[in-house]
Coordinates of C-alpha atoms in Angstrom, one line a residue:
Chain A
M15 CA 0.0 0.0 0.0
E16 CA 2.7 2.4 1.0
F17 CA 4.6 1.5 -2.1
L18 CA 1.6 2.1 -4.3
H19 CA 1.2 5.4 -2.6
A20 CA 4.8 6.2 -3.2
I21 CA 4.7 5.5 -7.0
T22 CA 1.3 7.0 -7.7
V23 CA 0.2 9.8 -5.4
E24 CA 3.5 11.2 -4.2
P25 CA 5.0 11.9 -7.7
I26 CA 1.9 13.8 -8.7
M27 CA 2.0 15.8 -5.5
G28 CA 5.7 16.4 -6.0
I29 CA 5.0 17.7 -9.6
A30 CA 2.2 19.9 -8.4
E31 CA 4.2 21.4 -5.5
D32 CA 7.2 22.4 -7.6
Y33 CA 6.3 22.6 -11.2
I34 CA 9.4 24.6 -12.1
F35 CA 11.6 21.8 -10.9
F36 CA 9.4 19.4 -12.9
G37 CA 10.0 21.6 -16.0
E38 CA 13.8 21.5 -15.3
V39 CA 13.6 17.7 -15.2
V40 CA 11.6 17.4 -18.4
I41 CA 13.9 19.8 -20.3
S42 CA 17.1 18.1 -19.2
G43 CA 15.4 14.9 -20.3
L44 CA 14.6 16.3 -23.7
L45 CA 18.2 17.5 -24.1
T46 CA 19.6 14.1 -23.3
G47 CA 17.0 12.6 -25.5
V48 CA 18.2 14.6 -28.5
M49 CA 21.7 13.1 -27.9
Y50 CA 20.2 9.6 -27.9
S51 CA 18.4 10.3 -31.1
L52 CA 21.7 11.3 -32.6
V53 CA 23.2 7.9 -31.9
A54 CA 20.0 6.1 -33.0
L55 CA 20.0 8.0 -36.2
G56 CA 23.2 6.4 -37.3
F57 CA 21.6 3.0 -37.0
V58 CA 18.5 4.1 -38.9
L59 CA 20.5 5.5 -41.8
I60 CA 22.3 2.3 -42.4
F61 CA 19.3 0.1 -41.8
K62 CA 17.2 2.1 -44.3
A63 CA 19.8 1.8 -47.0
S64 CA 20.9 -1.8 -46.6
G65 CA 18.5 -3.5 -44.3
V66 CA 21.4 -4.2 -42.0
F67 CA 21.6 -3.5 -38.3
N68 CA 25.0 -2.0 -38.0
F69 CA 26.5 -3.5 -34.9
A70 CA 29.6 -1.3 -35.4
Q71 CA 27.7 2.0 -35.0
G72 CA 28.7 2.5 -31.3
I73 CA 32.3 1.8 -32.1
M74 CA 32.1 4.3 -35.0
V75 CA 31.1 6.9 -32.5
L76 CA 34.1 6.0 -30.4
F77 CA 36.4 5.8 -33.4
A78 CA 35.4 9.2 -34.6
A79 CA 35.9 10.8 -31.2
L80 CA 39.2 9.1 -30.7
T81 CA 40.4 10.3 -34.1
L82 CA 39.3 13.9 -33.4
V83 CA 41.0 14.0 -30.0
G84 CA 44.1 12.5 -31.4
L85 CA 44.3 15.1 -34.1
I86 CA 43.7 17.9 -31.7
D87 CA 46.5 16.6 -29.5
F88 CA 48.8 17.0 -32.5
G89 CA 48.1 20.7 -32.2
I90 CA 45.8 20.9 -35.2
P91 CA 43.1 23.6 -34.8
I92 CA 39.7 22.2 -33.8
W93 CA 37.9 23.2 -37.0
L94 CA 40.6 21.6 -39.2
A95 CA 40.6 18.5 -37.0
M96 CA 36.8 18.3 -37.4
L97 CA 37.2 18.4 -41.2
L98 CA 40.0 15.9 -41.2
T99 CA 38.0 13.5 -39.0
M100 CA 35.0 13.8 -41.4
G101 CA 37.4 12.9 -44.2
V102 CA 38.5 9.9 -42.2
M103 CA 34.9 8.8 -41.7
V104 CA 34.2 9.1 -45.5
A105 CA 37.4 7.2 -46.3
L106 CA 36.2 4.5 -43.8
A107 CA 32.9 4.3 -45.8
F108 CA 34.8 3.7 -49.0
V109 CA 37.0 1.0 -47.4
I110 CA 33.9 -0.7 -45.9
E111 CA 32.2 -0.8 -49.2
Y112 CA 35.3 -2.0 -51.0
L113 CA 36.4 -4.7 -48.6
I114 CA 33.1 -5.9 -47.1
L115 CA 29.8 -4.8 -48.7
R116 CA 30.7 -5.2 -52.3
H117 CA 31.2 -8.9 -51.7
L118 CA 28.0 -9.5 -49.9
V119 CA 25.4 -8.2 -52.4
N120 CA 22.3 -10.2 -52.3
Q121 CA 23.4 -12.2 -49.3
P122 CA 20.9 -12.8 -46.5
D123 CA 20.7 -9.9 -44.0
I124 CA 22.2 -12.0 -41.2
I125 CA 25.4 -12.4 -43.1
L126 CA 25.7 -8.6 -43.5
F127 CA 24.9 -8.2 -39.8
M128 CA 27.7 -10.7 -38.9
S129 CA 30.1 -8.7 -41.0
T130 CA 29.3 -5.6 -39.0
I131 CA 30.2 -7.4 -35.8
G132 CA 33.5 -8.2 -37.3
L133 CA 33.9 -4.6 -38.3
A134 CA 33.1 -3.5 -34.7
F135 CA 35.9 -5.6 -33.3
F136 CA 38.3 -4.4 -35.9
L137 CA 37.6 -0.7 -35.4
E138 CA 37.8 -1.0 -31.6
G139 CA 41.2 -2.6 -31.8
F140 CA 42.4 -0.4 -34.6
G141 CA 41.3 2.8 -32.9
E142 CA 43.0 2.0 -29.6
L143 CA 46.1 0.8 -31.5
I144 CA 46.6 4.1 -33.1
W145 CA 45.3 6.5 -30.4
G146 CA 45.8 4.6 -27.2
A147 CA 43.2 3.4 -24.7
N148 CA 43.5 6.2 -22.1
V149 CA 40.5 8.4 -21.1
K150 CA 40.9 11.7 -22.9
A151 CA 39.2 15.0 -22.3
L152 CA 37.7 16.7 -25.3
N153 CA 37.2 20.4 -25.2
I154 CA 35.7 21.9 -28.3
G155 CA 35.0 25.3 -26.8
I156 CA 31.3 25.2 -26.2
P157 CA 30.6 27.2 -23.1
E158 CA 29.3 25.4 -20.1
I159 CA 27.5 27.8 -17.9
S160 CA 24.2 27.6 -16.0
M161 CA 21.5 29.8 -17.3
D162 CA 18.3 30.9 -15.8
V163 CA 15.4 30.5 -18.2
G164 CA 12.0 31.4 -16.7
G165 CA 13.1 30.3 -13.2
M166 CA 14.6 27.0 -14.5
L167 CA 18.3 26.3 -14.3
L168 CA 19.6 25.0 -17.6
N169 CA 23.1 24.1 -18.8
S170 CA 24.2 26.1 -21.9
F171 CA 26.2 23.1 -23.2
D172 CA 23.2 20.9 -23.2
I173 CA 21.2 23.4 -25.1
I174 CA 23.8 24.0 -27.8
A175 CA 24.4 20.3 -28.2
A176 CA 20.7 19.7 -28.5
A177 CA 20.3 22.5 -31.1
I178 CA 23.1 21.0 -33.2
G179 CA 21.7 17.5 -32.9
A180 CA 18.1 18.7 -33.7
S181 CA 19.2 20.6 -36.9
L182 CA 21.2 17.6 -38.1
V183 CA 18.2 15.3 -37.5
A184 CA 15.8 17.7 -39.3
V185 CA 18.0 17.9 -42.4
L186 CA 18.4 14.1 -42.6
A187 CA 14.7 13.5 -42.1
I188 CA 13.8 15.8 -45.0
F189 CA 16.5 14.3 -47.2
F190 CA 15.1 10.8 -46.7
Q191 CA 11.5 11.5 -46.9
F192 CA 11.3 13.8 -49.8
T193 CA 14.1 13.4 -52.2
P194 CA 14.7 11.0 -55.1
M195 CA 18.0 10.0 -53.4
G196 CA 16.0 9.1 -50.3
R197 CA 13.7 7.0 -52.5
A198 CA 16.7 5.2 -54.0
L199 CA 18.1 4.5 -50.6
R200 CA 14.8 2.9 -49.5
A201 CA 14.7 0.9 -52.8
V202 CA 18.2 -0.5 -52.0
A203 CA 17.1 -1.5 -48.5
D204 CA 14.1 -3.4 -50.0
D205 CA 15.8 -5.4 -52.7
H206 CA 19.4 -5.2 -53.9
Q207 CA 18.8 -7.0 -57.2
A208 CA 15.7 -5.0 -58.2
A209 CA 17.5 -1.8 -57.3
L210 CA 20.4 -2.7 -59.6
S211 CA 18.0 -3.6 -62.5
I212 CA 16.5 -0.1 -62.5
G213 CA 20.0 1.5 -62.6
I214 CA 20.6 2.4 -59.0
P215 CA 24.4 2.1 -58.4
L216 CA 24.6 0.2 -55.2
K217 CA 28.2 1.3 -54.6
T218 CA 27.4 5.0 -54.6
I219 CA 24.5 4.5 -52.4
W220 CA 26.4 2.5 -49.8
V221 CA 29.3 4.8 -49.7
T222 CA 27.0 7.8 -49.3
V223 CA 25.0 6.3 -46.5
W224 CA 28.0 4.9 -44.6
S225 CA 29.7 8.3 -44.9
V226 CA 26.6 10.1 -43.6
A227 CA 26.4 7.5 -40.8
G228 CA 30.1 8.1 -40.1
I229 CA 29.6 11.9 -39.8
V230 CA 26.5 11.4 -37.6
A231 CA 28.7 9.2 -35.4
L232 CA 31.3 12.0 -35.3
V233 CA 28.8 14.5 -34.1
A234 CA 27.5 12.1 -31.5
G235 CA 31.0 11.3 -30.5
V236 CA 31.9 15.0 -30.1
M237 CA 28.8 15.8 -28.0
W238 CA 29.1 12.8 -25.7
G239 CA 32.8 12.9 -25.6
A240 CA 32.8 16.6 -24.5
K241 CA 30.4 15.7 -21.8
S242 CA 31.9 12.6 -20.3
G243 CA 35.4 12.2 -21.8
V244 CA 36.5 10.0 -24.7
Q245 CA 36.9 6.4 -23.6
F246 CA 35.7 3.0 -24.5
S247 CA 32.5 3.4 -22.6
L248 CA 31.5 5.9 -25.3
S249 CA 30.7 3.0 -27.6
L250 CA 28.3 1.7 -25.0
I251 CA 25.8 4.5 -25.5
A252 CA 25.0 2.5 -28.6
F253 CA 23.1 0.2 -26.2
K254 CA 21.0 3.2 -25.1
A255 CA 20.1 3.6 -28.8
L256 CA 18.5 0.2 -28.9
P257 CA 15.4 1.0 -26.9
V258 CA 15.2 4.2 -28.9
L259 CA 15.1 2.2 -32.1
I260 CA 12.5 -0.2 -30.7
L261 CA 10.3 2.7 -29.7
G262 CA 10.7 4.7 -32.9
G263 CA 11.0 1.9 -35.4
L264 CA 14.2 0.9 -37.1
T265 CA 13.2 2.4 -40.4
S266 CA 12.0 5.8 -39.4
V267 CA 14.1 9.0 -39.0
P268 CA 11.3 10.9 -37.2
G269 CA 10.9 7.7 -35.1
A270 CA 14.5 7.9 -33.9
I271 CA 13.9 11.5 -32.8
I272 CA 10.6 11.0 -31.0
G273 CA 11.9 7.7 -29.5
G274 CA 15.0 9.5 -28.2
L275 CA 13.0 12.2 -26.6
I276 CA 10.5 9.8 -25.0
I277 CA 13.4 7.8 -23.5
G278 CA 15.3 10.9 -22.4
V279 CA 12.3 12.4 -20.6
G280 CA 11.0 9.1 -19.4
E281 CA 14.1 8.0 -17.6
K282 CA 14.8 11.4 -16.0
V283 CA 11.3 11.8 -14.7
A284 CA 11.2 8.2 -13.5
E285 CA 14.5 8.6 -11.7
V286 CA 13.5 11.8 -9.9
Y287 CA 9.9 10.8 -9.0
W288 CA 10.0 7.1 -8.6
G289 CA 13.7 6.8 -7.6
P290 CA 13.1 7.3 -3.9
A291 CA 10.4 4.6 -3.8
V292 CA 12.3 1.8 -5.5
G293 CA 15.8 2.8 -4.3
G294 CA 17.1 4.8 -7.3
A295 CA 19.1 3.8 -10.4
I296 CA 16.0 3.7 -12.4
E297 CA 17.7 5.7 -15.1
N298 CA 19.8 2.6 -15.9
W299 CA 17.0 0.3 -16.8
F300 CA 13.9 2.4 -17.5
A301 CA 14.6 2.6 -21.2
Y302 CA 14.9 -1.2 -21.6
M303 CA 11.7 -1.8 -19.7
L304 CA 9.9 0.7 -21.9
A305 CA 11.3 -1.1 -24.9
M306 CA 10.0 -4.4 -23.7
V307 CA 6.5 -3.1 -23.2
F308 CA 6.6 -1.8 -26.7
L309 CA 7.8 -5.1 -28.1
F310 CA 4.6 -6.7 -26.6
F311 CA 2.2 -4.2 -28.1
R312 CA 3.7 -2.6 -31.1
P313 CA 6.8 -4.5 -32.3
Q314 CA 7.3 -2.3 -35.4
G315 CA 7.7 0.7 -33.2
L316 CA 5.8 4.0 -33.3
F317 CA 6.7 4.9 -36.9
G318 CA 8.3 1.7 -38.3
E319 CA 7.0 0.1 -41.5
R320 CA 4.6 -2.7 -40.8
I321 CA 6.1 -6.0 -42.0
I322 CA 3.7 -7.3 -44.5
E323 CA 4.0 -10.9 -45.5
R324 CA 1.6 -12.6 -47.9
V325 CA 1.2 -16.3 -47.4
Chain B
M11 CA -5.9 -16.5 -77.6
S12 CA -8.8 -14.1 -77.7
A13 CA -10.4 -12.2 -80.5
A14 CA -9.4 -8.9 -78.9
L15 CA -5.8 -9.9 -79.1
E16 CA -5.8 -10.7 -82.7
K17 CA -7.2 -7.3 -83.5
T18 CA -4.3 -5.4 -81.9
L19 CA -1.8 -7.5 -83.8
P20 CA -1.3 -6.5 -87.4
P21 CA -1.0 -9.5 -89.8
A22 CA 2.4 -11.1 -89.3
Q23 CA 3.6 -10.4 -92.8
D24 CA 3.2 -6.7 -92.3
R25 CA 5.6 -6.7 -89.4
V26 CA 9.1 -6.5 -90.8
F27 CA 12.2 -6.0 -88.7
D28 CA 15.5 -5.3 -90.2
E29 CA 17.5 -3.4 -87.7
V30 CA 19.3 -5.5 -85.1
L31 CA 19.1 -4.0 -81.6
L32 CA 21.0 -6.6 -79.7
S33 CA 22.8 -9.7 -80.7
V34 CA 24.5 -12.3 -78.6
E35 CA 27.2 -14.4 -80.2
D36 CA 28.4 -17.7 -78.9
I37 CA 27.6 -17.1 -75.3
S38 CA 28.7 -19.7 -72.8
L39 CA 28.1 -19.5 -69.1
S40 CA 28.9 -22.1 -66.5
F41 CA 28.4 -22.3 -62.7
G42 CA 31.1 -24.6 -61.4
G43 CA 30.7 -27.7 -63.5
V44 CA 27.2 -26.9 -64.7
K45 CA 26.9 -25.5 -68.2
A46 CA 24.0 -23.1 -68.1
L47 CA 24.6 -21.8 -71.6
N48 CA 26.6 -23.4 -74.3
G49 CA 27.5 -21.4 -77.4
V50 CA 24.2 -19.6 -77.8
S51 CA 23.8 -17.0 -80.6
F52 CA 20.7 -15.1 -81.6
D53 CA 19.6 -11.5 -82.2
I54 CA 16.8 -9.3 -81.1
R55 CA 15.6 -6.8 -83.7
K56 CA 14.3 -3.4 -83.1
G57 CA 10.5 -3.3 -82.6
E58 CA 9.8 -7.0 -82.4
V59 CA 8.4 -9.2 -79.7
R60 CA 11.0 -11.9 -79.2
A61 CA 10.2 -15.0 -77.1
I62 CA 12.7 -17.2 -75.4
I63 CA 11.2 -20.6 -74.6
G64 CA 12.5 -24.0 -73.4
P65 CA 11.9 -26.6 -70.8
N66 CA 12.7 -25.9 -67.1
G67 CA 16.5 -25.4 -66.6
A68 CA 17.1 -24.7 -70.2
G69 CA 19.0 -21.5 -69.4
K70 CA 16.3 -19.0 -70.3
S71 CA 16.6 -16.8 -67.2
S72 CA 20.4 -17.1 -67.3
M73 CA 20.3 -15.7 -70.8
L74 CA 18.2 -12.7 -69.6
N75 CA 20.7 -12.2 -66.7
V76 CA 23.6 -12.2 -69.1
I77 CA 21.8 -9.6 -71.3
N78 CA 21.1 -7.2 -68.4
G79 CA 24.5 -7.8 -66.8
F80 CA 23.7 -9.8 -63.6
Y81 CA 25.9 -12.6 -65.0
H82 CA 29.0 -12.2 -67.0
P83 CA 29.4 -14.9 -69.7
N84 CA 32.6 -17.0 -69.7
A85 CA 32.8 -16.7 -73.4
G86 CA 31.1 -15.0 -76.3
S87 CA 30.1 -11.4 -76.9
I88 CA 27.1 -9.1 -76.8
T89 CA 26.5 -6.3 -79.3
Y90 CA 24.0 -3.7 -78.3
K91 CA 23.0 -0.8 -80.4
G92 CA 25.8 -1.5 -82.8
T93 CA 28.6 -1.5 -80.3
K94 CA 30.2 -4.5 -78.8
R95 CA 29.6 -4.3 -75.1
P96 CA 32.3 -4.9 -72.5
K97 CA 31.6 -6.5 -69.2
M98 CA 28.8 -4.5 -67.8
R99 CA 27.1 -4.1 -64.5
P100 CA 23.3 -4.1 -64.3
D101 CA 23.1 -0.5 -63.3
Q102 CA 25.1 0.4 -66.4
S103 CA 22.9 -1.6 -68.8
A104 CA 19.9 0.0 -67.2
K105 CA 21.3 3.4 -68.1
Q106 CA 21.7 2.3 -71.7
G107 CA 18.0 1.5 -71.9
I108 CA 17.5 -2.1 -70.8
A109 CA 14.8 -2.6 -68.3
R110 CA 13.5 -5.8 -66.9
T111 CA 11.1 -7.7 -64.6
F112 CA 11.8 -10.8 -62.6
Q113 CA 10.5 -14.3 -62.4
N114 CA 9.9 -13.9 -58.7
I115 CA 8.6 -10.4 -58.4
A116 CA 11.3 -8.1 -57.1
L117 CA 9.4 -5.0 -56.0
F118 CA 10.2 -2.6 -53.1
R119 CA 7.5 -4.1 -50.9
G120 CA 7.3 -1.4 -48.3
M121 CA 6.9 1.4 -50.8
T122 CA 3.6 2.4 -52.5
T123 CA 2.8 1.6 -56.1
L124 CA 3.5 5.2 -57.0
D125 CA 6.9 5.2 -55.3
N126 CA 7.9 1.9 -56.9
I127 CA 7.1 3.1 -60.4
M128 CA 8.9 6.4 -59.6
T129 CA 12.1 4.5 -58.8
G130 CA 12.0 3.4 -62.4
R131 CA 12.8 6.9 -63.4
N132 CA 16.1 6.7 -61.6
T133 CA 18.2 6.5 -64.7
K134 CA 16.6 9.6 -66.2
M135 CA 17.3 11.8 -63.2
R136 CA 20.0 14.3 -64.1
R137 CA 20.4 16.7 -61.2
N138 CA 23.1 15.9 -58.7
F139 CA 21.9 14.8 -55.3
L140 CA 22.8 18.0 -53.6
W141 CA 20.0 19.7 -55.5
Q142 CA 17.9 16.7 -54.8
A143 CA 18.6 16.9 -51.1
L144 CA 17.6 20.5 -51.0
H145 CA 14.6 19.6 -53.2
W146 CA 14.9 23.0 -54.7
G147 CA 15.1 24.8 -58.1
P148 CA 15.8 22.6 -61.1
A149 CA 15.5 19.3 -59.1
K150 CA 11.9 20.2 -58.2
A151 CA 10.9 21.0 -61.8
E152 CA 12.5 17.7 -62.8
E153 CA 10.6 15.8 -60.2
I154 CA 7.3 17.2 -61.6
E155 CA 8.4 16.1 -65.1
H156 CA 9.1 12.6 -64.0
R157 CA 5.9 12.4 -62.1
A158 CA 4.0 13.2 -65.3
V159 CA 5.6 10.2 -67.0
V160 CA 4.8 8.0 -64.1
E161 CA 1.2 9.1 -64.2
K162 CA 1.0 8.1 -67.8
V163 CA 2.3 4.7 -67.0
I164 CA -0.2 4.3 -64.2
D165 CA -3.0 5.3 -66.6
F166 CA -1.7 3.0 -69.2
L167 CA -1.7 0.0 -66.9
E168 CA -5.0 0.9 -65.3
I169 CA -3.7 0.9 -61.8
Q170 CA -5.0 4.3 -60.6
A171 CA -6.9 2.7 -57.8
I172 CA -3.8 1.2 -56.1
R173 CA -1.4 4.1 -56.5
K174 CA -1.1 4.7 -52.8
T175 CA -1.1 1.1 -51.7
P176 CA 2.1 -0.5 -50.4
V177 CA 2.8 -3.1 -53.0
G178 CA 3.4 -5.9 -50.4
R179 CA -0.4 -5.8 -49.8
L180 CA -1.4 -6.2 -53.4
P181 CA -2.5 -9.5 -55.0
Y182 CA 0.0 -11.3 -57.1
G183 CA -1.3 -10.3 -60.5
L184 CA -1.3 -6.7 -59.7
Q185 CA 2.2 -6.9 -58.3
K186 CA 3.3 -8.2 -61.6
R187 CA 1.6 -5.3 -63.3
V188 CA 3.3 -2.8 -61.0
E189 CA 6.7 -4.4 -61.8
L190 CA 6.0 -4.0 -65.5
G191 CA 5.1 -0.3 -64.7
R192 CA 8.4 0.2 -63.0
A193 CA 10.2 -1.1 -66.0
L194 CA 8.1 1.0 -68.4
A195 CA 8.8 4.2 -66.4
A196 CA 12.4 3.9 -67.5
E197 CA 11.2 4.3 -71.1
P198 CA 13.4 1.4 -72.1
D199 CA 14.6 0.6 -75.6
L200 CA 14.7 -3.1 -74.7
L201 CA 12.3 -4.6 -72.2
L202 CA 13.1 -8.0 -70.8
L203 CA 10.2 -9.9 -69.2
D204 CA 10.9 -13.0 -67.2
E205 CA 7.7 -15.0 -67.1
P206 CA 5.4 -12.1 -67.0
M207 CA 2.3 -14.4 -66.8
A208 CA 3.5 -17.1 -64.5
G209 CA 1.0 -18.0 -61.8
M210 CA -1.8 -15.8 -63.3
N211 CA -5.4 -16.9 -64.0
S212 CA -6.6 -16.7 -67.6
E213 CA -8.2 -13.3 -67.2
E214 CA -5.0 -11.8 -65.7
K215 CA -3.0 -13.4 -68.5
E216 CA -5.2 -11.8 -71.1
D217 CA -4.8 -8.4 -69.5
M218 CA -1.0 -8.8 -69.4
C219 CA -0.9 -9.9 -73.0
R220 CA -2.8 -6.8 -74.0
F221 CA -0.4 -4.6 -72.1
I222 CA 2.6 -6.2 -73.6
L223 CA 1.2 -5.8 -77.1
D224 CA 0.2 -2.3 -76.5
V225 CA 3.6 -1.3 -75.1
N226 CA 5.2 -2.8 -78.3
D227 CA 2.6 -1.1 -80.5
E228 CA 2.3 2.3 -78.9
F229 CA 5.8 3.0 -77.7
G230 CA 7.6 0.8 -80.2
T231 CA 9.5 -0.9 -77.4
T232 CA 11.4 -4.0 -78.3
I233 CA 10.4 -6.8 -76.0
A234 CA 12.2 -10.1 -75.1
L235 CA 10.1 -12.4 -73.0
I236 CA 10.4 -15.8 -71.4
E237 CA 7.1 -17.6 -71.1
H238 CA 5.9 -21.1 -70.6
D239 CA 2.3 -20.8 -71.8
M240 CA 2.7 -21.9 -75.5
S241 CA -0.6 -20.5 -76.7
V242 CA 0.5 -17.0 -75.4
V243 CA 3.9 -17.3 -76.9
M244 CA 2.6 -18.3 -80.3
D245 CA 0.0 -15.5 -80.2
I246 CA 2.1 -12.5 -79.2
S247 CA 5.6 -13.1 -80.4
D248 CA 7.1 -12.3 -83.8
R249 CA 10.0 -14.6 -83.5
V250 CA 10.9 -17.4 -81.0
V251 CA 14.2 -18.8 -79.9
V252 CA 14.2 -22.2 -78.2
L253 CA 16.8 -23.3 -75.7
D254 CA 17.3 -26.8 -74.2
Y255 CA 20.1 -27.8 -71.8
G256 CA 21.9 -24.5 -72.5
R257 CA 21.9 -25.0 -76.3
K258 CA 19.9 -23.3 -79.0
I259 CA 17.7 -25.8 -80.7
G260 CA 15.3 -23.6 -82.7
D261 CA 14.9 -20.1 -83.9
G262 CA 12.3 -18.6 -86.1
T263 CA 8.7 -17.6 -86.5
P264 CA 6.0 -19.3 -84.3
D265 CA 5.0 -21.3 -87.3
D266 CA 8.6 -22.5 -87.9
I267 CA 8.9 -23.5 -84.3
R268 CA 5.6 -25.4 -84.3
G269 CA 6.9 -27.6 -87.0
N270 CA 10.5 -28.1 -85.7
Q271 CA 11.0 -31.7 -84.8
E272 CA 13.9 -31.1 -82.4
V273 CA 11.7 -28.6 -80.4
I274 CA 8.8 -31.1 -80.3
D275 CA 11.2 -33.8 -79.0
A276 CA 12.6 -31.5 -76.3
Y277 CA 9.1 -30.7 -75.0
L278 CA 7.5 -34.1 -75.3
G279 CA 10.6 -36.1 -74.6
V280 CA 11.9 -38.7 -77.0
S281 CA 13.3 -42.2 -76.5
H282 CA 16.8 -42.6 -77.7
D283 CA 16.9 -46.2 -78.8

């Protein structure tokens, strides 16, 4: 009884008592959510264009951040280091197409998936071989000051990071939904052979999409790296992207955004208002529980394409 | 077939084809130890309906795959539009005006009929993808222009009612029709159809025959098709090539083929004693 009271009545009273604090919690949840969306977006891009779940996406985030920090440590100015890292990610896309994807056209999806697991191991080792495995700080010069917005205390870094993430997400969403290139990408994801027969060059599409996913990984790596340091655990935020994908649907760019926001807000609110009742640390598992509930009732996610199978 | 069909077909002797669009010479293709094609030569002339027939496993689909570049033959050469063609990828042959459909429908199942047919315009899109990404200026005008062609194809195939339906939900016969639409949207010079009527009921078959003949008639598209239904083949094709175990055993007008003893043997089986 007491427990029920603690998870139903008390949170509502808490919200009513101090709604400004509630606003702070929600907004900080939204800001974290945008960052989750950013990571999830990398998965969605590659899934849309090749029907493959890219196991290496998390490692690509780490690899991009490691490369950036490494270059900055050489004394290269930040803007140039950013451009160079983008170049590295694009080069990586070419290498992946040339060494892996090209040889696996028309293979079952699971084979492509396995190859991305291999890629993940390789990139992890390769990145640490070159740049070392120490925790590194990444300072890209975004100011980190607390600001007072309508009585709520917000961190300027979070706001700027969210704004960058949001604009990137918006551009990609438009690109995929409304352009012929986006349509070609969806076509490739559906059927390699048919796409080839209507003259879509698979090679170009794959290089493009892996490059974009690489650049998205870089942005995610920069934002998360600046927040919590560049280290191996950076690749683990990919796991946080999984529930986002389940919520939003693997094939939907808007889904990745909404999914990220729901998870971000959900886990913050749950932590603050339910935490005391169940002993805290809800933030660590809330997202996965939400994903499980979704799998029961709407396995294709909020915006995913229904899987239609004729018998 | 039906009376309606015979009306759309001018008498055979009026249809004369001189210009060779594509010729294959001495094509051989093997997978490991299996010879799928063995020294096959024939040509496809501009404006004709050319049928490729043969028992199961004769190498018909392999031949189509060689023509559009999915397979590269081990020996032999292909001449298309007067130039000998080097090893070519399917997307390159698509750009040169060869469109096709598949034996097992290969549509983009999650996309609508309209989007599927729109993808057929891919080879005709000129603006680079930066413009496309911005969906601005010239790219927008171009999209409208492509859309007009696609609308024509949709009208032509009488599939207005399903334009917004995801194709995965459509019945088999309609999916075949959408696949034909996607190939037509590319405004091909050579259209390859791999068993366009397989698995259809007689009404759907008649519709499909009508579309094939109309495409040939109205747009002058050259068509090469694989089909098992002999009455259809004899009715709609100008010339027929017959394959058996990877070899060519017959080539000529439907009447020639009907009387060809080797072809009859291949289809009915013959005792070798």
